[in-house]
Structure formats: structure tokens, C-alpha cells
Short mmCIF file of C-alpha atoms and ligand atoms in Angstrom, two decimals:
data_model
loop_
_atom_site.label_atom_id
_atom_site.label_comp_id
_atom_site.label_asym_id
_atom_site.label_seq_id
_atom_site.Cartn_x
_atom_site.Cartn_y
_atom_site.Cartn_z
CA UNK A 1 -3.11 7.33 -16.33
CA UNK A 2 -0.89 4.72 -18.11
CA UNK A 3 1.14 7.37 -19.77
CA UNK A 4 3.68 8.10 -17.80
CA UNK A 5 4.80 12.01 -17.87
CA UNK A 6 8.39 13.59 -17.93
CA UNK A 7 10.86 12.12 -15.46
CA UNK A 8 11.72 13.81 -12.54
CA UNK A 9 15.02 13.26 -11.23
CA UNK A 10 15.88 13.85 -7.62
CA UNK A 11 18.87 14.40 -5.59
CA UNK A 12 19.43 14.24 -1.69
CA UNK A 13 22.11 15.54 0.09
CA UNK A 14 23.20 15.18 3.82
CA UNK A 15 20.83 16.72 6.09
CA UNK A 16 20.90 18.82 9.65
CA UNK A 17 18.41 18.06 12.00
CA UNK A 18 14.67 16.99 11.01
CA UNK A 19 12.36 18.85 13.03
CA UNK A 20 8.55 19.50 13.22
CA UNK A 21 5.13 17.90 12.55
CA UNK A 22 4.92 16.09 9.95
CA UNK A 23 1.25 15.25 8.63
CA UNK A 24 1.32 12.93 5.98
CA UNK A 25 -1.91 11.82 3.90
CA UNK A 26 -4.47 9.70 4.65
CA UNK A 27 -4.14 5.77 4.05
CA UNK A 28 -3.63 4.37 0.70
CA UNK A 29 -5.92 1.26 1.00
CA UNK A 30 -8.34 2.64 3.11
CA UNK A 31 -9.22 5.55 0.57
CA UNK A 32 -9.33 3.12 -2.51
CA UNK A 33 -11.88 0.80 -0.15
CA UNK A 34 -14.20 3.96 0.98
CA UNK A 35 -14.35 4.91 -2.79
CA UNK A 36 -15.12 1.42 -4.11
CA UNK A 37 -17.67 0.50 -1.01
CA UNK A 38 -19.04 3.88 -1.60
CA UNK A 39 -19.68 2.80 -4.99
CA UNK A 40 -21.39 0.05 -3.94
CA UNK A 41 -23.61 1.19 -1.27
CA UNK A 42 -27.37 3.20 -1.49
CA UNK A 43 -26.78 7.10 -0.97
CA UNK A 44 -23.96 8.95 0.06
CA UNK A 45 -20.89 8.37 1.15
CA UNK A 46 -18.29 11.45 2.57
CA UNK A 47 -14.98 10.46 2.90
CA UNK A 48 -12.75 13.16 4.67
CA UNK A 49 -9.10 12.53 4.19
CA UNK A 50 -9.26 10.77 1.48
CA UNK A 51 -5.68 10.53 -0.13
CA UNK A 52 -5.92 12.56 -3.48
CA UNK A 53 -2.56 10.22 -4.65
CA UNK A 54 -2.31 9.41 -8.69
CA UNK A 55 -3.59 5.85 -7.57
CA UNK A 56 -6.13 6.77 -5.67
CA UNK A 57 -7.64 9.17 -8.29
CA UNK A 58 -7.37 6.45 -10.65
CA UNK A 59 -9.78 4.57 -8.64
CA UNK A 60 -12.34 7.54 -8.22
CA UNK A 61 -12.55 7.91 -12.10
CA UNK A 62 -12.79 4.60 -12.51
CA UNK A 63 -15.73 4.50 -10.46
CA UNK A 64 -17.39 6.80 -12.31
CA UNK A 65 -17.01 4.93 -15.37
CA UNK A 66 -19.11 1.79 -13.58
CA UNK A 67 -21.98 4.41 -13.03
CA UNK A 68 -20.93 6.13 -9.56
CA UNK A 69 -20.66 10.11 -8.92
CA UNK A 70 -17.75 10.95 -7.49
CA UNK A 71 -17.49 14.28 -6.20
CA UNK A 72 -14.40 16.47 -4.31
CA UNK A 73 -15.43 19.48 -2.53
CA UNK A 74 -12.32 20.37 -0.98
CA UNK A 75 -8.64 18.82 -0.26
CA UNK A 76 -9.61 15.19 0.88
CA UNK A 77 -13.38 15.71 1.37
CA UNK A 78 -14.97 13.72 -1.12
CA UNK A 79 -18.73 12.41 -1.44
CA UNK A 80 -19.63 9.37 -3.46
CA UNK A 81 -23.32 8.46 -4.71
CA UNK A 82 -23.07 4.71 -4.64
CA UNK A 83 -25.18 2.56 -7.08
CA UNK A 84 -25.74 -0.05 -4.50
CA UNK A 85 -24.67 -4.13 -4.67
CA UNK A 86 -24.66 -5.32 -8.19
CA UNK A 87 -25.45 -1.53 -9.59
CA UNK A 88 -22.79 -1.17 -11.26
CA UNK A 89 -23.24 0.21 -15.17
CA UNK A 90 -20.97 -1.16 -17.95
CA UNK A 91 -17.64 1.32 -18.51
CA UNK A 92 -17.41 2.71 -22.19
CA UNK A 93 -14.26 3.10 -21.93
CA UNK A 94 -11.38 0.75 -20.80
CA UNK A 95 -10.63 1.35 -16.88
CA UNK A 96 -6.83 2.55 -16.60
CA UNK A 97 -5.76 2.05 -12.81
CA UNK A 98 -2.42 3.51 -13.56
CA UNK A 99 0.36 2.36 -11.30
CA UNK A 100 -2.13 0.76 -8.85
CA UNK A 101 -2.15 -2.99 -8.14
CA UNK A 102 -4.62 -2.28 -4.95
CA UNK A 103 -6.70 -0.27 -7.86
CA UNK A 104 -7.27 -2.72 -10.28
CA UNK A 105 -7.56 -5.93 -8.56
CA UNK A 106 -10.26 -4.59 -6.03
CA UNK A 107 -12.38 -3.22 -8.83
CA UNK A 108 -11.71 -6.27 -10.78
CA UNK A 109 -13.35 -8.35 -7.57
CA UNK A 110 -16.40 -6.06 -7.52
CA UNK A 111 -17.39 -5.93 -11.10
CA UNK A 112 -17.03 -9.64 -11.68
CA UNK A 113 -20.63 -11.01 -9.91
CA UNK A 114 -22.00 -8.07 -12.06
CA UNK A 115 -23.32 -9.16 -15.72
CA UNK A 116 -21.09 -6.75 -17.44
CA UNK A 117 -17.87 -6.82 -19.31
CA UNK A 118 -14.79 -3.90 -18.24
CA UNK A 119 -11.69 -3.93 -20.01
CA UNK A 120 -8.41 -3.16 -17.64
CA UNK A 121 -5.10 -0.98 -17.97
CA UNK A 122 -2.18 0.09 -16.44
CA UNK A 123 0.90 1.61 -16.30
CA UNK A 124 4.31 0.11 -17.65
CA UNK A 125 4.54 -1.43 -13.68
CA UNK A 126 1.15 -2.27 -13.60
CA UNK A 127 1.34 -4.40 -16.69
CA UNK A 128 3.97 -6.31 -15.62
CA UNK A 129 2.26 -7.41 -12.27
CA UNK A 130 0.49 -10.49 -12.20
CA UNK A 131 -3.63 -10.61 -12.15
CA UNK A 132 -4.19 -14.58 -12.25
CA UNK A 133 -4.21 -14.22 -8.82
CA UNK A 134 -7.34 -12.65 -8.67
CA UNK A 135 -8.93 -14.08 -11.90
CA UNK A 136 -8.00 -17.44 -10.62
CA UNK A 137 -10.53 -16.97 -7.89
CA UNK A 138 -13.39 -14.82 -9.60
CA UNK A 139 -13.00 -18.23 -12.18
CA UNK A 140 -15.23 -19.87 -9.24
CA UNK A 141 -17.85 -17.03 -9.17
CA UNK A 142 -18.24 -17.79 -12.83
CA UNK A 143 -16.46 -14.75 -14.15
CA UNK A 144 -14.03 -14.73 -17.16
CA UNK A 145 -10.64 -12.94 -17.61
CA UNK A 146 -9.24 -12.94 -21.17
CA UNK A 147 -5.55 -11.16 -20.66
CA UNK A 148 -2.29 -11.12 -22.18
CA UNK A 149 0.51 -13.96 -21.16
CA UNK A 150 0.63 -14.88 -17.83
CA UNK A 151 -2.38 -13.15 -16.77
CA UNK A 152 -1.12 -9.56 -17.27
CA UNK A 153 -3.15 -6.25 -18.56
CA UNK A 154 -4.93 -5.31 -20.78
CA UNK A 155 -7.47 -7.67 -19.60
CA UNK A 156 -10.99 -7.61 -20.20
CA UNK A 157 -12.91 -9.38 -17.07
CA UNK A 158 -16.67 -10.76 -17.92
CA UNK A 159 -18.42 -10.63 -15.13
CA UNK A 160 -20.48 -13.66 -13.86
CA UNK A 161 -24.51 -13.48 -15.13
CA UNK A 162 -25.43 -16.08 -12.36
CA UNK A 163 -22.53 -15.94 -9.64
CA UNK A 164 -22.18 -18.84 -7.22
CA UNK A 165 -20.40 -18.38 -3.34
CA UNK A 166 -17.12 -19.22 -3.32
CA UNK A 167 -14.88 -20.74 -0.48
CA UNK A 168 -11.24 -19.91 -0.62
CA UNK A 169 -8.36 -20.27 0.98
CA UNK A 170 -5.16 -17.19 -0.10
CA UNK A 171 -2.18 -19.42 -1.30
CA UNK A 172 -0.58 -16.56 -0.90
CA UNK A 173 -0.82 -13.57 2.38
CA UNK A 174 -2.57 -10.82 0.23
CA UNK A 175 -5.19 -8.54 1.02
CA UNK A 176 -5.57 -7.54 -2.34
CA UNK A 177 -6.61 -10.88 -3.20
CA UNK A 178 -9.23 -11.52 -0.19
CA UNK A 179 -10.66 -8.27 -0.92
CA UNK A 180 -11.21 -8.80 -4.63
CA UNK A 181 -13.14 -12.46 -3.43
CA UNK A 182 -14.99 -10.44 -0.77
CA UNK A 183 -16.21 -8.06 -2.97
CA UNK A 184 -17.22 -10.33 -5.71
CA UNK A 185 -19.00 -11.87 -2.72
CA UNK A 186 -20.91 -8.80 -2.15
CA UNK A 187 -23.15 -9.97 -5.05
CA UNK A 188 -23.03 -13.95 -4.81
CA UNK A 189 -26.26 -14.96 -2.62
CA UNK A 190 -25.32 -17.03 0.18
CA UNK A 191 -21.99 -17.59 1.86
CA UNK A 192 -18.85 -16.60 0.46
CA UNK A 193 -15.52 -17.66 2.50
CA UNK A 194 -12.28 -16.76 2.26
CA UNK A 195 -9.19 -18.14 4.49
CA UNK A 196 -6.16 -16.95 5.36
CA UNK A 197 -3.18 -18.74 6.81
CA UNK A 198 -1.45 -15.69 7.44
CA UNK A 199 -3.34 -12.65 8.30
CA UNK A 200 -3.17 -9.84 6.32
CA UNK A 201 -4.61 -6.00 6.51
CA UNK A 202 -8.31 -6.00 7.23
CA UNK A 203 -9.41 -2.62 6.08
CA UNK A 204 -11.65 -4.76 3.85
CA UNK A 205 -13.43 -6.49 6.73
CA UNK A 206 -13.78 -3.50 9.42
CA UNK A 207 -15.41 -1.20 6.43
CA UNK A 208 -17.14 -4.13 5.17
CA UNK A 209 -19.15 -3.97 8.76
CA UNK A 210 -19.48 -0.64 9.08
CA UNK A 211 -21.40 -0.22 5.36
CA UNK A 212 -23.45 -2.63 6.90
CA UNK A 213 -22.87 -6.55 5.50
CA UNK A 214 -22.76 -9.49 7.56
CA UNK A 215 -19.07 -10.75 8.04
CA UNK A 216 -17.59 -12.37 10.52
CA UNK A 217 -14.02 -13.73 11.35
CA UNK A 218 -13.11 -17.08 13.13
CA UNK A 219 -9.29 -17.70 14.10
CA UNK A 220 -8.73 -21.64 13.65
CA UNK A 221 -5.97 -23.87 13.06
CA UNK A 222 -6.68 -22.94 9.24
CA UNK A 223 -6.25 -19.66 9.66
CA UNK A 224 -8.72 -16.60 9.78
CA UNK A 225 -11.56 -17.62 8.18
CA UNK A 226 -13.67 -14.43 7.04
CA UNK A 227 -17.78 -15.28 5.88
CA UNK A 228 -19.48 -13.03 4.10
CA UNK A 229 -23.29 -13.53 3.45
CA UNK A 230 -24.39 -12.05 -0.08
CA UNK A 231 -26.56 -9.58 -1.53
CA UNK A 232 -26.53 -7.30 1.82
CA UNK A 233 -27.68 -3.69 1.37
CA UNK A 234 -25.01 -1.72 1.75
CA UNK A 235 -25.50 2.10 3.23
CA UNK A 236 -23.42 5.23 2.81
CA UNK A 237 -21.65 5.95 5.45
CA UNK A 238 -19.12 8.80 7.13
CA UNK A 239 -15.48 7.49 6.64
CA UNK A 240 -12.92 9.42 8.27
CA UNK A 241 -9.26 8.70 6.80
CA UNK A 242 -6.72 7.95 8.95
CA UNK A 243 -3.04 8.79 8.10
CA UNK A 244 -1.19 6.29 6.48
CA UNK A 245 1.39 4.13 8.62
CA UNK A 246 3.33 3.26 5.30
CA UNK A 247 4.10 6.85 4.49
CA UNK A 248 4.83 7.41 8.17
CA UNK A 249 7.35 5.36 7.42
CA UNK A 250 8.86 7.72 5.60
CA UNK A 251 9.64 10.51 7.84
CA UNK A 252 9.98 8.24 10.72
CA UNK A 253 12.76 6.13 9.77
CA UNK A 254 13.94 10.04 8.09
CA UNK A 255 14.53 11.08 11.54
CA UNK A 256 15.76 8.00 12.59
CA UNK A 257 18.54 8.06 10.80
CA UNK A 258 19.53 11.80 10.79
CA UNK A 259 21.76 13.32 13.53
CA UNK A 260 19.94 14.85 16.56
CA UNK A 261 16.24 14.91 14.76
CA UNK A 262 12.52 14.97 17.12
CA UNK A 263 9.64 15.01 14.69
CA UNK A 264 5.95 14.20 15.86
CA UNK A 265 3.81 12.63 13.17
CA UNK A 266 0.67 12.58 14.47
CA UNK A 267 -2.51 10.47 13.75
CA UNK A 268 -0.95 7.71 12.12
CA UNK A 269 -2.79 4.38 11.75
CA UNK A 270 -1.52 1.54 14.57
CA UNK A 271 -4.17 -1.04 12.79
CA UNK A 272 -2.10 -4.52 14.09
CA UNK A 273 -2.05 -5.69 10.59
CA UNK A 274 -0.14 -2.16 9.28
CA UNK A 275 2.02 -1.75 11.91
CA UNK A 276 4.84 -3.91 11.85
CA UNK A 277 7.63 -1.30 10.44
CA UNK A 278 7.01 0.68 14.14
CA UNK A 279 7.40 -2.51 15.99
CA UNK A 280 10.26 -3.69 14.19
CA UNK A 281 11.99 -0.01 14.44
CA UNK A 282 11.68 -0.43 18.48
CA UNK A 283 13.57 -3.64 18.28
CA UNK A 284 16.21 -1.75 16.72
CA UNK A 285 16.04 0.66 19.47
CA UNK A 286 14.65 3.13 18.64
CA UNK A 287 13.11 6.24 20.29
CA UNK A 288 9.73 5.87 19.22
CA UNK A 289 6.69 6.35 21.32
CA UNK A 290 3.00 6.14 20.29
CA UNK A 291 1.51 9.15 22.05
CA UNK A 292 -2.55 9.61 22.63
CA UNK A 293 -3.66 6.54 21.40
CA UNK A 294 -7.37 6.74 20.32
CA UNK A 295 -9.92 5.66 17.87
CA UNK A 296 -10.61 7.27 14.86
CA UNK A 297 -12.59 6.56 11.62
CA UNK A 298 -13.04 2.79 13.01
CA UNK A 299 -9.04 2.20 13.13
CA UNK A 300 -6.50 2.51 16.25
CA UNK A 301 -4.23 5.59 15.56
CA UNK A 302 -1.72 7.59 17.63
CA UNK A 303 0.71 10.44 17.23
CA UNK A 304 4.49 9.09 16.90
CA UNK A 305 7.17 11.24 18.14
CA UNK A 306 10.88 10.02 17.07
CA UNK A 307 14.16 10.91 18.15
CA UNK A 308 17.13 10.02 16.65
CA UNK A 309 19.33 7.25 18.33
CA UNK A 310 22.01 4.91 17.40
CA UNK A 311 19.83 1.57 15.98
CA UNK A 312 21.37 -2.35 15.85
CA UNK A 313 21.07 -4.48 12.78
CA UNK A 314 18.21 -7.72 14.00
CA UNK A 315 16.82 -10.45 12.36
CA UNK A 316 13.45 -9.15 11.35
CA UNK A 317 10.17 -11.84 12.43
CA UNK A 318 9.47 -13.55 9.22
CA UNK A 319 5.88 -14.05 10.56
CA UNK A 320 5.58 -9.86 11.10
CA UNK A 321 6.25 -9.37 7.01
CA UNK A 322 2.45 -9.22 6.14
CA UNK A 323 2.00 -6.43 8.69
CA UNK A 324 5.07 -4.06 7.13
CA UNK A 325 4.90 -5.53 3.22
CA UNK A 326 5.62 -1.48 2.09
CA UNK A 327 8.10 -1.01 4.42
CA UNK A 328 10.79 -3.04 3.41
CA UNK A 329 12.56 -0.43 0.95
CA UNK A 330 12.58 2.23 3.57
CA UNK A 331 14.04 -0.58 6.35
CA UNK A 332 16.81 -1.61 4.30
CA UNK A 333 17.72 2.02 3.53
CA UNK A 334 17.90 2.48 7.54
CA UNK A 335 19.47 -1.12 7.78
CA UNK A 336 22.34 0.50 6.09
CA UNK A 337 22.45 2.65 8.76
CA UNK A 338 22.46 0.62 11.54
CA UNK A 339 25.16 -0.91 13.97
CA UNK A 340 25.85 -4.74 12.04
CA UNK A 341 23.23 -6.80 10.02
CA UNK A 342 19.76 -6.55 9.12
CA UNK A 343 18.04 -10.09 7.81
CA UNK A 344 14.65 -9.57 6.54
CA UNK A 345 13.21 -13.24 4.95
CA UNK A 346 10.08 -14.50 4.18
CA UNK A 347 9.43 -11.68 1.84
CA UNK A 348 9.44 -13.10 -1.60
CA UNK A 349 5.82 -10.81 -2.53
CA UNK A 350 8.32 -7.84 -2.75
CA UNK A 351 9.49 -9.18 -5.93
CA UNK A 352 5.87 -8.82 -7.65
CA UNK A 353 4.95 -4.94 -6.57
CA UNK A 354 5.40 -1.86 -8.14
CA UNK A 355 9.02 -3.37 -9.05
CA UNK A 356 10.75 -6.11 -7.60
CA UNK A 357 11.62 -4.73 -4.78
CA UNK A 358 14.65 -7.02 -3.59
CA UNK A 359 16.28 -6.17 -6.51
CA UNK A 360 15.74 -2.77 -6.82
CA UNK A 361 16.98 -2.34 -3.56
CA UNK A 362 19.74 -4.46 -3.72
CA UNK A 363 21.24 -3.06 -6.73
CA UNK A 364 20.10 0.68 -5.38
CA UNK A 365 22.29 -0.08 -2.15
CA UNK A 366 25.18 -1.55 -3.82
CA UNK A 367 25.44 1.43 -6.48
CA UNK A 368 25.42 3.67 -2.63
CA UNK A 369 28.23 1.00 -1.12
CA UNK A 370 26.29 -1.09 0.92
CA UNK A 371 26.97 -4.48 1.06
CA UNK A 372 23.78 -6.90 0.82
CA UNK A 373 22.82 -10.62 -0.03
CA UNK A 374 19.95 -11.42 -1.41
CA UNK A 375 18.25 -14.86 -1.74
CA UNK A 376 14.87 -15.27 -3.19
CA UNK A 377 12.98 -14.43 -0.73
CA UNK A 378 15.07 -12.47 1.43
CA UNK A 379 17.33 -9.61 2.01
CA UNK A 380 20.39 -9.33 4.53
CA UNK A 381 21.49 -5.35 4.34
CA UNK A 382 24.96 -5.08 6.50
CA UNK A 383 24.98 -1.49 8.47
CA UNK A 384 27.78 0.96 7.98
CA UNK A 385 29.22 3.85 9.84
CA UNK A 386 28.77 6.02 6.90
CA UNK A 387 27.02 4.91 3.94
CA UNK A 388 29.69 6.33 0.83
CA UNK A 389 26.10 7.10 -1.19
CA UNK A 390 27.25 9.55 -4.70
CA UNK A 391 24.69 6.96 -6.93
CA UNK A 392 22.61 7.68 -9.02
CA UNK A 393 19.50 5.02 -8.24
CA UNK A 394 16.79 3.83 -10.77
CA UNK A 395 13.44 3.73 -8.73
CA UNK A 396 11.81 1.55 -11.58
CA UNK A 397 8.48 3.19 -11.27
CA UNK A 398 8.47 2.60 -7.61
CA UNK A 399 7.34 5.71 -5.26
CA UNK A 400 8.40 3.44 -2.23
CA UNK A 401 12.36 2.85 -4.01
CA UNK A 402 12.14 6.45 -4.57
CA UNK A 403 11.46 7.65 -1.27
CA UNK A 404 13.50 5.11 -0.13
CA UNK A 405 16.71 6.39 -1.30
CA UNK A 406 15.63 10.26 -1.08
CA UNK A 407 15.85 9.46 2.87
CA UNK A 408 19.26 7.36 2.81
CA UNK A 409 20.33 10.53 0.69
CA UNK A 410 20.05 12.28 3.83
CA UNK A 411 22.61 10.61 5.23
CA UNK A 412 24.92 9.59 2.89
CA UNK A 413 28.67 11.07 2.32
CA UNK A 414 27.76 11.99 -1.14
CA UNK A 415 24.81 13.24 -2.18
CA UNK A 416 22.22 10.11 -3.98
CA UNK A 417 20.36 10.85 -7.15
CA UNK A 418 17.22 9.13 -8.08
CA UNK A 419 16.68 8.84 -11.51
CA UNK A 420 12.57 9.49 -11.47
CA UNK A 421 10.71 10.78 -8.18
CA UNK A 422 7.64 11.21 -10.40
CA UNK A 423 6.12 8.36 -9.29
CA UNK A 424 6.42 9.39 -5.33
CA UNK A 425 2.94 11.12 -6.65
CA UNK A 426 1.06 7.76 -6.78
CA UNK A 427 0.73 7.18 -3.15
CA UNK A 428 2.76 10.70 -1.14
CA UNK A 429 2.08 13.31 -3.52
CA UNK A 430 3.32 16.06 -0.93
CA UNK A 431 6.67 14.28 -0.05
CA UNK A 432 9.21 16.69 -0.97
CA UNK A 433 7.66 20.13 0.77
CA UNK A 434 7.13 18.11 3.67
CA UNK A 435 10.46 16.22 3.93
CA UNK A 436 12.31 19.94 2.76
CA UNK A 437 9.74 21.47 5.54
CA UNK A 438 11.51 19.30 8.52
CA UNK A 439 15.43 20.51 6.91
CA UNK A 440 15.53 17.26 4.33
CA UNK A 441 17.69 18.75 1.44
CA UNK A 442 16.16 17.52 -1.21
CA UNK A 443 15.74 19.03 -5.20
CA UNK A 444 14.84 18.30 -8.14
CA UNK A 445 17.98 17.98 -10.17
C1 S3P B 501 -2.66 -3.55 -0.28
C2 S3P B 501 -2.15 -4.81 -0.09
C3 S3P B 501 -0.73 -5.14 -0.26
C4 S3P B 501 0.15 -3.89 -0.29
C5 S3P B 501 -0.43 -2.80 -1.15
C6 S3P B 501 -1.80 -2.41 -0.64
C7 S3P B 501 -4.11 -3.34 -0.10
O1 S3P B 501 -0.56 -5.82 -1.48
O2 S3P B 501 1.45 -4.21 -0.74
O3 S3P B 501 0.40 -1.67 -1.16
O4 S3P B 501 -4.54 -2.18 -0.01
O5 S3P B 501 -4.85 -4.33 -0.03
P1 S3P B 501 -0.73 -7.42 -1.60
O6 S3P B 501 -2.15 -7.78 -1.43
O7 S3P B 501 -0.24 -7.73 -3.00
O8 S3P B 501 0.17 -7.98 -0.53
#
């Protein structure tokens, strides 16, 4: 879907009390990854939960286009009929991922051990966002990329006829980039490596095991090093989708920041390499407890209950950034909140998602009175008794700036305006009845 439809302004307006249970949808990257290792497994995969997000869907189409069927038989229950390791078919048509960096790059990794040629699209954010860094390493499988300037989309990726293992280490934390060389691994024979000097999320590696393929992970002084023998057989499997920590976000730091709120939002993902934002929120002080902590679906998840309370400004762990990469729009938001100054650094990969998201925030809370500094790879947001807010915010094709300032809205004297929620549909496609269902006061304008 790289048109992009009417606009869809949104306004937010100060807000009583949030109160309720708020269920948001099921994880982003863990629904693109059951699709795509669905694909590529023997038989039948069900996927409940799945998150039915523009993104996601992109994803599911465009594995039917590499020969998949992709079937939804009810809200999140999904089956896939995989083709198995190096099944794939060659698209007739050119794969369009949308606004979806996870999208593209994954698929990009798992067609390119595959002797076939796919042709790649996006969105006017998609792009815009680099690829070398996944070409750069499916280069050593033996796979092409021929793209525009700078490695950007359209790009047509030739997949390798005779793929070699690969061993590389991320020069930068991404788990977009390890899982596009794992997959491409998939269908290398022998050993293909990838380390990481800072860990990122390993949704790729825990479903990578349960479809069956050999992989383990060492901790050294290099890093994690993840080995993945080729050519496995991958089966379908059950994958049960648990809710996604990054929307959580949402709501959470929502009731965080508005007067005398208690929300539950239960069965949220606490995988250690998502769930930074919650740990960083408690060293604000805030009242946040993970209730009923269990397993499900393969991942650690709990039900949060949050209470408003007065939060301090900190200095955010440079080293925790990996584990709360989405969550940086929503924190400054509820930085500007907070009692003094907020310093988030080491977080220069914000400025190559869905927007740059230093900037976009930066400006966004400026237009709302906020003062911030930015460097290049960092953010300092300083907390005010009462944000002024009466903006109107550009959210640059960004769901996460969107819903960002939707929630500072809340708060704000005056009421804030984003310029185009539309894209909140890409990754939390039922924000607004469930924000208005806890008393947000949000409308489209
Ligand atoms: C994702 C990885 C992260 C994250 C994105 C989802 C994934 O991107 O920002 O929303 O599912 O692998 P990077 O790999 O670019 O850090």
C-alpha cells in the first residue's frame, strides 16, 4: 500500500480520568515473523493474535505473492500454508511493504538464498529509509540489490543461485538486520553467524527454535553470537501472539500522565529485549506493577496495572535504548510531563525510522512549549508543570509521533492537533476507540 489515502487529522484535548482494560493488539514483530516463518515452513501454520495492522497485512500479501496461502478466518486467527526453506515462487508483481521497514527488510533476507528475482516498494517513509544495511550483508550470500541512491526503494533484490554461509557481525544494534542474515541463512548449507555487540529483540531466534532449526546463542566478549545451521526443515507450528509492549506504551504512559487514572493492560509482552520503556517508567516512579506473570506463546508476558503519580525527569541508560527503540516518542511526550529533565542518548537509530524521530519530536514539543536540546544522537526533554500544548504537530508518516502527541494532548492546556493520525493504522489500528473507551478525548478534526 504505497499510496497513501486521505489525511486524517486529529485533535486531543485535556482528559478526566483514564480508566479500564485496555487490550491492545498483538506484537508487531512477532506477527510479521510467524507470517514469514510460516511461509517458510512444511504445512500449516495458525497464528492467533496476529496483529491485522496496515504493515502487517502488507507482509501477509506479500507472502502470497512468493507462493504462500495466507488465510484469515476470524479477527487475528490466521493460517499460513508454508512452501518450506528455499520454496519460495518468483512474485509477478513488485512486493509493496507499505510503511514497514520490519516488512521489507525481513522478506528481503528470506528471498535472497532463493534463485529468484523480487522487486521492492514502499511508502513515501519507506522510501526514504535506508536498505544497504541489509543488502550489504545478503552481498556475502551472493545476492544482488540494484536500488535507487543510497540504497533506497524501489529495489529489485536477485537472489543468490548458489548461496554461501555468512559470518557477521551488526555494525549497528538492529534486529531487523540479524533477522534478514538469519533468514537468508535458512537456505545457505552450513553455518551462518551473526554477532551482536549489543543485543537486540530476539523474536527471530526464540521462533526460529520453535519452527524447528538449529540455533544457538553464545554471550562472549564479542557479543551474542547467534549460529544457525542451514537448510533445516522447518514445521508449522501454533503461534500464539502476545500483546505488544510498544503499543502498551501507549496507554501506559496515557495514564501516567493523566490526573487520578488506574488502567490494567493485561497480557503484554515483558520479553527482556522489549521491555525497557516499563523499566525506565519505574525509575521515574511510577506506579506500575507487572501482575500474573506467565508464559505465553513462547514469550514472558504479564498484566500491567498503572496509576497515575507524580514522575521525575532521569538520565535514561544509554545501554537500555535497544530494548525501548519505539518508545522514545511516547517518553519524551511524558518527559514533558515530568518533575525536571529527561536525557535520553545513545539513540541516533531514531533518526532513520518511520521519520526521524529526534526531530520530529523535537520540533513537535517545541510547537507544544516544551523546551528540548537535541544533539545527534540524543534528546534532553525539560518537564513542565503544565505543558501550554494549542499546536498543531506534523506526525511525518509516523504512527508512533502520532500517538505520541494524541497522549500529551491529554494533558496539555490547549488542546494539540496532529496533522495525519492515518498512519496510527500501520501498527494500532484500534487506537482511538480504545484510548476514547478509557475517557481520552480524542476526534477526528
Ligand atoms: C523491529 C526492529 C526495530 C524496531 C522496529 C521493529 C523488528 O528496528 O524499531 O519497529 O521487528 O525487528 P531496527 O532493527 O531498525 O532497530
Amino acid at each position: 500500500m504505497s499510496g497513501h489515502g486521505p489525511a486524517i487529522p486529529m485533535t486531543a484535548r485535556k482528559s478526566g480520568p483514564l480508566a479500564g482494560v485496555a487490550e491492545v493488539p498483538g506484537d508487531k514483530s512477532i506477527s510479521h515473523r510467524a507470517l514469514i516463518l510460516g511461509a517458510l515452513s512444511v504445512g500449516e501454520t495458525r497464528i492467533t493474535g496476529l496483529l491485522e495492522g496496515q504493515d502487517v497485512l502488507d507482509t501477509a500479501s506479500a507472502m502470497r505473492a512468493f507462493g504462500a496461502e495466507v488465510t484469515q478466518h476470524g479477527p487475528g486467527d490466521w493460517t499460513v500454508q508454508g512452501v518450506g526453506v528455499g520454496g519460495f515462487a518468483e512474485p509477478d508483481r513488485v512486493i509493496d511493504c507499505g510503511n514497514s521497514g520490519t516488512g521489507v527488510r525481513l522478506i528481503m533476507g528470506a528471498m535472497a538464498t532463493t534463485d529468484l528475482t523480487a522487486t521492492f516498494t514502499g511508502d513515501a517513509s519507506l522510501v526514504k529509509r535506508p536498505m544497504g544495511r541489509v543488502t550489504d550483508p545478503l552481498a556475502l550470500f551472493g545476492a544482488r540489490a540494484y536500488g535507487r541512491e543510497g540504497g533506497r526503494l524501489p529495489m529489485t533484490v536477485v537472489g543468490a543461485a548458489q548461496p554461501v554461509p555468512v559470518r557477521y557481525t551488526l555494525p549497528m544494534p538492529s534486529a531487523q538486520v540479524k533477522s534478514a542474515v538469519l533468514l537468508a541463512g535458512l537456505n545457505a548449507p552450513g553455518q551462518t553467524v551473526v554477532v551482536e555487540p549489543e543485543p537486540t529483540r530476539d523474536h527471530t531466534e526464540r521462533m526460529l527454535r520453535g519452527f524447528g532449526a538449529e540455533l544457538t546463542v553464545d554471550d562472549t566478549d564479542e557479543g551474542r553470537v547467534i549460529t544457525l545451521t542451514g537448510q533445516p526443515e522447518l514445521t508449522g507450528q501454533s503461534v500464539a501472539v502476545p500483546r505488544d509492549p510498544s503499543s502498551a506504551a501507549f496507554p501506559v504512559c496515557a495514564a501516567l500522565m493523566v490526573q487520578d487514572s488506574n488502567i490494567l493492560v493485561p497480557g503484554v509482552s515483558q520479553n527482556p529485549t522489549r521491555n525497557g520503556i516499563f523499566l525506565t517508567l519505574q525509575d521515574m516512579g511510577a506506579d506500575l506493577v507487572m501482575e500474573n506473570p506467565r508464559e505465553e506463546g513462547g514469550e514472558p508476558v504479564a498484566d500491567l496495572r498503572v496509576r497515575f503519580g507524580p514522575l521525575k525527569g532521569i538520565a535514561v541508560p544509554p545501554e537500555r535504548a535497544a530494548s525501548m527503540i519505539d518508545e522514545y516518542p511516547i517518553l519524551a511526550a511524558l518527559a514533558a510531563t515530568a518533575e525536571g529533565v529527561t536525557v535520553m542518548a545513545g539513540i541516533k537509530e531514531l533518526r532513520v525510522k518511520e521519520s526521524d524521530r529526534i526531530d520530529a519530536m523535537a520540533r513537535g514539543l517545541e510547537a507544544c512549549g516544551v523546551r528540548v536540546e537535541e544533539t545527534e544522537d540524543s534528546l534532553t526533554v525539560y518537564g513542565m508543570a503544565q505543558v501550554p500544548g494549542g499546536a498543531t504537530v506534523e506526525s511525518r508518516l509516523d504512527h508512533r509521533i502520532a500517538m505520541a502527541f494524541l497522549c500529551l494532548g491529554m494533558v496539555s492546556r490547549d488542546p494539540i492537533t496532529v496533522d495525519d493520525a492515518s498512519p496510527i493504522a500501520t501498527s494500532f489500528p484500534v487506537f482511538e476507540p480504545l484510548m476514547t473507551g478509557l475517557g481520552a478525548r480524542i476526534e477526528r478534526v
